[in-house]
Amino acid sequence: MQRKFTPDEEERELLSRVSGRAVWQDNSRLAEESYQKALTVDPEHAKTYLGLGQLYDKEGRIKEALAAYVKYLQLGPNTLDQNRVKLRIASLQRSVGL
């Protein structure tokens, strides 16, 4: 009987394969396009900026991730996850020496 992987373990396993990396890249491009389209419909939708921030963060696009996270907090100052997002912003800023 095989052990069940956690979501993080599954993702690491998928990304360790060439085909998995290709799928991630294709899906991340599609995801970014979808977020951008959503913003053309509603440029004040906070959760869209959170999704973009997470996407950029995962891709290592730190400046873009920071901008998206900051915009998320500006549009949704009372969100339940604001402390978590603020901590992530601080961590990213430290990583680039800000």
CSV table of N, CA and C in Angstrom, one decimal, residues 25 43 96 98:
chain,number,residue,atom,x,y,z
A,25,GLN,N,4.2,25.5,-16.3
A,25,GLN,CA,4.4,26.7,-17.1
A,25,GLN,C,3.2,27.0,-17.9
A,43,PRO,N,-11.4,45.9,-12.0
A,43,PRO,CA,-10.0,46.2,-11.5
A,43,PRO,C,-9.9,46.5,-10.0
A,96,VAL,N,14.9,40.5,-1.0
A,96,VAL,CA,15.4,41.4,-2.1
A,96,VAL,C,16.1,42.6,-1.5
A,98,LEU,N,15.0,44.9,0.8
A,98,LEU,CA,14.2,46.2,1.0
A,98,LEU,C,13.9,46.4,2.4
